[in-house]
Amino acid sequence: TIVEQRGVVGEVVNSEQVMFVVADTKTMWLNLSIRREDAPRIALGQKVSFNAIGMKQPITTHIAWIKTGIDPETRTVQAGCE
């Protein structure tokens, strides 16, 4: 699936320019940044529901991984859902 177009019809380009970004959207990842104080409340396999722009219904998934430790810059715990 073309997920990004970086040019317009008639534009002069060279062989080093990226004109389209193509991605396999069958599997997408949701990256979560969880506040440090909420980290004890998350677990692998825990149900996650979120609303994506343009979607009519919420998407439901489960936490697939939780990074150990806290990000020193954001002070959050990183987790991900497939």
CSV table of N, CA and C in Angstrom, one decimal:
chain,number,residue,atom,x,y,z
A,1,THR,N,0.8,-1.2,0.0
A,1,THR,CA,0.0,0.0,0.0
A,1,THR,C,0.9,1.2,0.0
A,2,ILE,N,0.6,2.2,-0.8
A,2,ILE,CA,1.3,3.5,-0.8
A,2,ILE,C,0.8,4.3,0.4
A,3,VAL,N,1.7,4.6,1.3
A,3,VAL,CA,1.3,5.3,2.5
A,3,VAL,C,1.8,6.8,2.5
A,4,GLU,N,2.6,7.1,1.5
A,4,GLU,CA,3.1,8.5,1.4
A,4,GLU,C,3.5,8.8,0.0
A,5,GLN,N,3.1,10.0,-0.5
A,5,GLN,CA,3.6,10.4,-1.8
A,5,GLN,C,4.3,11.7,-1.7
A,6,ARG,N,5.5,11.8,-2.2
A,6,ARG,CA,6.4,13.0,-2.0
A,6,ARG,C,6.7,13.7,-3.3
A,7,GLY,N,5.7,13.9,-4.1
A,7,GLY,CA,5.9,14.6,-5.3
A,7,GLY,C,4.6,14.9,-6.0
A,8,VAL,N,4.7,15.7,-7.1
A,8,VAL,CA,3.5,16.0,-7.9
A,8,VAL,C,3.7,15.7,-9.3
A,9,VAL,N,2.7,15.5,-10.1
A,9,VAL,CA,2.8,15.3,-11.5
A,9,VAL,C,3.5,16.4,-12.2
A,10,GLY,N,4.5,16.1,-13.0
A,10,GLY,CA,5.3,17.1,-13.7
A,10,GLY,C,6.5,17.6,-13.0
A,11,GLU,N,6.7,17.2,-11.8
A,11,GLU,CA,7.9,17.6,-11.0
A,11,GLU,C,9.1,16.9,-11.5
A,12,VAL,N,10.2,17.6,-11.7
A,12,VAL,CA,11.5,17.0,-12.1
A,12,VAL,C,12.2,16.4,-10.9
A,13,VAL,N,12.6,15.1,-11.1
A,13,VAL,CA,13.2,14.3,-10.0
A,13,VAL,C,14.4,13.7,-10.5
A,14,ASN,N,15.2,13.2,-9.6
A,14,ASN,CA,16.4,12.4,-9.9
A,14,ASN,C,16.3,11.0,-9.3
A,15,SER,N,17.2,10.1,-9.6
A,15,SER,CA,17.0,8.7,-9.2
A,15,SER,C,17.3,8.5,-7.7
A,16,GLU,N,17.8,9.5,-7.0
A,16,GLU,CA,18.1,9.4,-5.6
A,16,GLU,C,16.9,9.9,-4.7
A,17,GLN,N,15.9,10.5,-5.3
A,17,GLN,CA,14.8,11.0,-4.6
A,17,GLN,C,13.7,9.9,-4.3
A,18,VAL,N,13.2,9.9,-3.1
A,18,VAL,CA,12.1,9.0,-2.8
A,18,VAL,C,10.8,9.7,-3.1
A,19,MET,N,10.0,9.0,-4.0
A,19,MET,CA,8.8,9.6,-4.5
A,19,MET,C,7.6,9.0,-3.8
A,20,PHE,N,7.7,7.7,-3.4
A,20,PHE,CA,6.6,7.0,-2.8
A,20,PHE,C,7.1,6.2,-1.6
A,21,VAL,N,6.3,6.1,-0.6
A,21,VAL,CA,6.7,5.2,0.5
A,21,VAL,C,5.6,4.1,0.5
A,22,VAL,N,6.1,2.8,0.4
A,22,VAL,CA,5.2,1.7,0.4
A,22,VAL,C,5.4,0.8,1.6
A,23,ALA,N,4.2,0.4,2.2
A,23,ALA,CA,4.3,-0.4,3.4
A,23,ALA,C,3.3,-1.5,3.4
A,24,ASP,N,3.6,-2.6,4.1
A,24,ASP,CA,2.7,-3.7,4.3
A,24,ASP,C,1.9,-3.4,5.5
A,25,THR,N,0.6,-3.0,5.3
A,25,THR,CA,-0.2,-2.6,6.5
A,25,THR,C,-1.0,-3.7,7.1
A,26,LYS,N,-0.7,-5.0,6.7
A,26,LYS,CA,-1.4,-6.1,7.3
A,26,LYS,C,-1.2,-6.2,8.8
A,27,THR,N,0.0,-5.8,9.3
A,27,THR,CA,0.4,-5.8,10.7
A,27,THR,C,0.9,-4.4,11.0
A,28,MET,N,0.3,-3.8,12.0
A,28,MET,CA,0.7,-2.5,12.4
A,28,MET,C,1.1,-2.5,13.9
A,29,TRP,N,1.9,-1.6,14.3
A,29,TRP,CA,2.3,-1.6,15.7
A,29,TRP,C,1.8,-0.3,16.4
A,30,LEU,N,1.3,-0.5,17.6
A,30,LEU,CA,0.9,0.7,18.4
A,30,LEU,C,1.9,0.8,19.5
A,31,ASN,N,2.6,1.9,19.5
A,31,ASN,CA,3.7,2.1,20.5
A,31,ASN,C,3.1,3.0,21.6
A,32,LEU,N,3.2,2.5,22.9
A,32,LEU,CA,2.6,3.2,24.0
A,32,LEU,C,3.8,3.8,24.9
A,33,SER,N,3.5,5.0,25.4
A,33,SER,CA,4.4,5.6,26.4
A,33,SER,C,3.6,5.7,27.7
A,34,ILE,N,3.9,4.9,28.6
A,34,ILE,CA,3.1,4.8,29.8
A,34,ILE,C,3.8,5.6,31.0
A,35,ARG,N,3.0,6.4,31.6
A,35,ARG,CA,3.6,7.2,32.8
A,35,ARG,C,4.2,6.3,33.8
A,36,ARG,N,5.3,6.7,34.4
A,36,ARG,CA,6.0,5.8,35.4
A,36,ARG,C,5.0,5.4,36.5
A,37,GLU,N,4.2,6.3,37.0
A,37,GLU,CA,3.3,5.9,38.1
A,37,GLU,C,2.2,4.9,37.6
A,38,ASP,N,1.9,4.8,36.3
A,38,ASP,CA,0.9,3.8,35.9
A,38,ASP,C,1.6,2.5,35.5
A,39,ALA,N,2.9,2.4,35.4
A,39,ALA,CA,3.6,1.2,34.9
A,39,ALA,C,3.2,0.0,35.7
A,40,PRO,N,3.0,0.0,37.0
A,40,PRO,CA,2.7,-1.2,37.7
A,40,PRO,C,1.3,-1.8,37.4
A,41,ARG,N,0.5,-1.0,36.7
A,41,ARG,CA,-0.8,-1.5,36.3
A,41,ARG,C,-0.9,-2.1,34.9
A,42,ILE,N,0.2,-2.2,34.2
A,42,ILE,CA,0.2,-2.9,32.9
A,42,ILE,C,0.8,-4.3,32.9
A,43,ALA,N,0.4,-5.1,32.0
A,43,ALA,CA,0.9,-6.5,32.0
A,43,ALA,C,0.8,-7.0,30.5
A,44,LEU,N,1.7,-8.0,30.2
A,44,LEU,CA,1.7,-8.6,28.9
A,44,LEU,C,0.3,-9.3,28.7
A,45,GLY,N,-0.2,-9.1,27.5
A,45,GLY,CA,-1.5,-9.7,27.2
A,45,GLY,C,-2.7,-8.8,27.6
A,46,GLN,N,-2.4,-7.7,28.3
A,46,GLN,CA,-3.5,-6.9,28.7
A,46,GLN,C,-4.2,-6.2,27.5
A,47,LYS,N,-5.6,-6.2,27.6
A,47,LYS,CA,-6.4,-5.6,26.5
A,47,LYS,C,-6.2,-4.1,26.4
A,48,VAL,N,-6.0,-3.6,25.2
A,48,VAL,CA,-5.9,-2.2,24.9
A,48,VAL,C,-6.9,-1.9,23.8
A,49,SER,N,-7.6,-0.7,24.0
A,49,SER,CA,-8.5,-0.3,23.0
A,49,SER,C,-8.2,1.2,22.7
A,50,PHE,N,-8.1,1.5,21.4
A,50,PHE,CA,-7.8,2.9,21.0
A,50,PHE,C,-8.6,3.3,19.8
A,51,ASN,N,-8.8,4.6,19.6
A,51,ASN,CA,-9.4,5.2,18.5
A,51,ASN,C,-8.4,5.8,17.5
A,52,ALA,N,-8.4,5.3,16.3
A,52,ALA,CA,-7.5,5.9,15.3
A,52,ALA,C,-8.3,6.9,14.4
A,53,ILE,N,-7.6,7.9,14.0
A,53,ILE,CA,-8.2,8.9,13.1
A,53,ILE,C,-8.7,8.2,11.8
A,54,GLY,N,-9.9,8.5,11.5
A,54,GLY,CA,-10.5,7.9,10.2
A,54,GLY,C,-11.2,6.6,10.4
A,55,MET,N,-11.1,6.0,11.6
A,55,MET,CA,-11.7,4.7,11.9
A,55,MET,C,-13.0,4.9,12.5
A,56,LYS,N,-14.1,4.2,12.2
A,56,LYS,CA,-15.4,4.4,12.7
A,56,LYS,C,-15.5,3.7,14.1
A,57,GLN,N,-14.8,2.6,14.3
A,57,GLN,CA,-14.9,1.9,15.6
A,57,GLN,C,-13.5,1.8,16.3
A,58,PRO,N,-13.5,1.7,17.6
A,58,PRO,CA,-12.2,1.5,18.3
A,58,PRO,C,-11.5,0.2,17.8
A,59,ILE,N,-10.2,0.2,17.9
A,59,ILE,CA,-9.4,-1.0,17.6
A,59,ILE,C,-9.0,-1.6,18.9
A,60,THR,N,-9.2,-2.9,19.0
A,60,THR,CA,-8.9,-3.6,20.3
A,60,THR,C,-7.7,-4.6,20.0
A,61,THR,N,-6.7,-4.6,20.9
A,61,THR,CA,-5.5,-5.4,20.7
A,61,THR,C,-5.0,-5.8,22.1
A,62,HIS,N,-3.8,-6.3,22.2
A,62,HIS,CA,-3.3,-6.7,23.5
A,62,HIS,C,-1.8,-6.3,23.6
A,63,ILE,N,-1.3,-6.0,24.8
A,63,ILE,CA,0.1,-5.6,24.9
A,63,ILE,C,1.0,-6.8,24.6
A,64,ALA,N,1.9,-6.7,23.7
A,64,ALA,CA,2.8,-7.7,23.2
A,64,ALA,C,4.1,-7.7,23.8
A,65,TRP,N,4.6,-6.5,24.2
A,65,TRP,CA,5.9,-6.3,24.8
A,65,TRP,C,5.9,-5.1,25.7
A,66,ILE,N,6.7,-5.2,26.8
A,66,ILE,CA,6.9,-4.1,27.7
A,66,ILE,C,8.4,-3.9,27.9
A,67,LYS,N,9.0,-2.8,27.6
A,67,LYS,CA,10.4,-2.5,27.7
A,67,LYS,C,10.7,-2.4,29.2
A,68,THR,N,11.8,-3.0,29.6
A,68,THR,CA,12.3,-2.9,31.0
A,68,THR,C,12.9,-1.6,31.2
A,69,GLY,N,12.7,-1.0,32.3
A,69,GLY,CA,13.3,0.3,32.6
A,69,GLY,C,12.5,1.5,32.2
A,70,ILE,N,12.8,2.7,32.6
A,70,ILE,CA,12.1,3.9,32.3
A,70,ILE,C,13.0,4.7,31.4
A,71,ASP,N,12.4,5.3,30.4
A,71,ASP,CA,13.1,6.2,29.4
A,71,ASP,C,13.5,7.4,30.2
A,72,PRO,N,14.8,7.8,30.3
A,72,PRO,CA,15.3,8.9,31.1
A,72,PRO,C,14.8,10.2,30.6
A,73,GLU,N,14.5,10.4,29.3
A,73,GLU,CA,14.1,11.7,28.8
A,73,GLU,C,12.6,11.9,29.0
A,74,THR,N,11.8,10.9,28.7
A,74,THR,CA,10.3,11.1,28.8
A,74,THR,C,9.8,10.6,30.2
A,75,ARG,N,10.6,9.8,30.9
A,75,ARG,CA,10.2,9.3,32.2
A,75,ARG,C,8.9,8.4,32.0
A,76,THR,N,8.9,7.7,30.9
A,76,THR,CA,7.8,6.7,30.6
A,76,THR,C,8.3,5.3,30.4
A,77,VAL,N,7.4,4.4,30.5
A,77,VAL,CA,7.8,3.0,30.2
A,77,VAL,C,7.2,2.7,28.8
A,78,GLN,N,8.0,2.1,27.9
A,78,GLN,CA,7.5,1.9,26.6
A,78,GLN,C,6.9,0.5,26.5
A,79,ALA,N,5.8,0.4,25.8
A,79,ALA,CA,5.1,-0.9,25.5
A,79,ALA,C,4.6,-0.9,24.1
A,80,GLY,N,4.3,-2.1,23.6
A,80,GLY,CA,3.8,-2.1,22.2
A,80,GLY,C,2.7,-3.2,22.0
A,81,CYS,N,1.8,-2.9,21.1
A,81,CYS,CA,0.7,-3.8,20.7
A,81,CYS,C,0.8,-4.1,19.2
A,82,GLU,N,0.5,-5.3,18.8
A,82,GLU,CA,0.5,-5.6,17.4
A,82,GLU,C,-0.9,-5.4,16.8
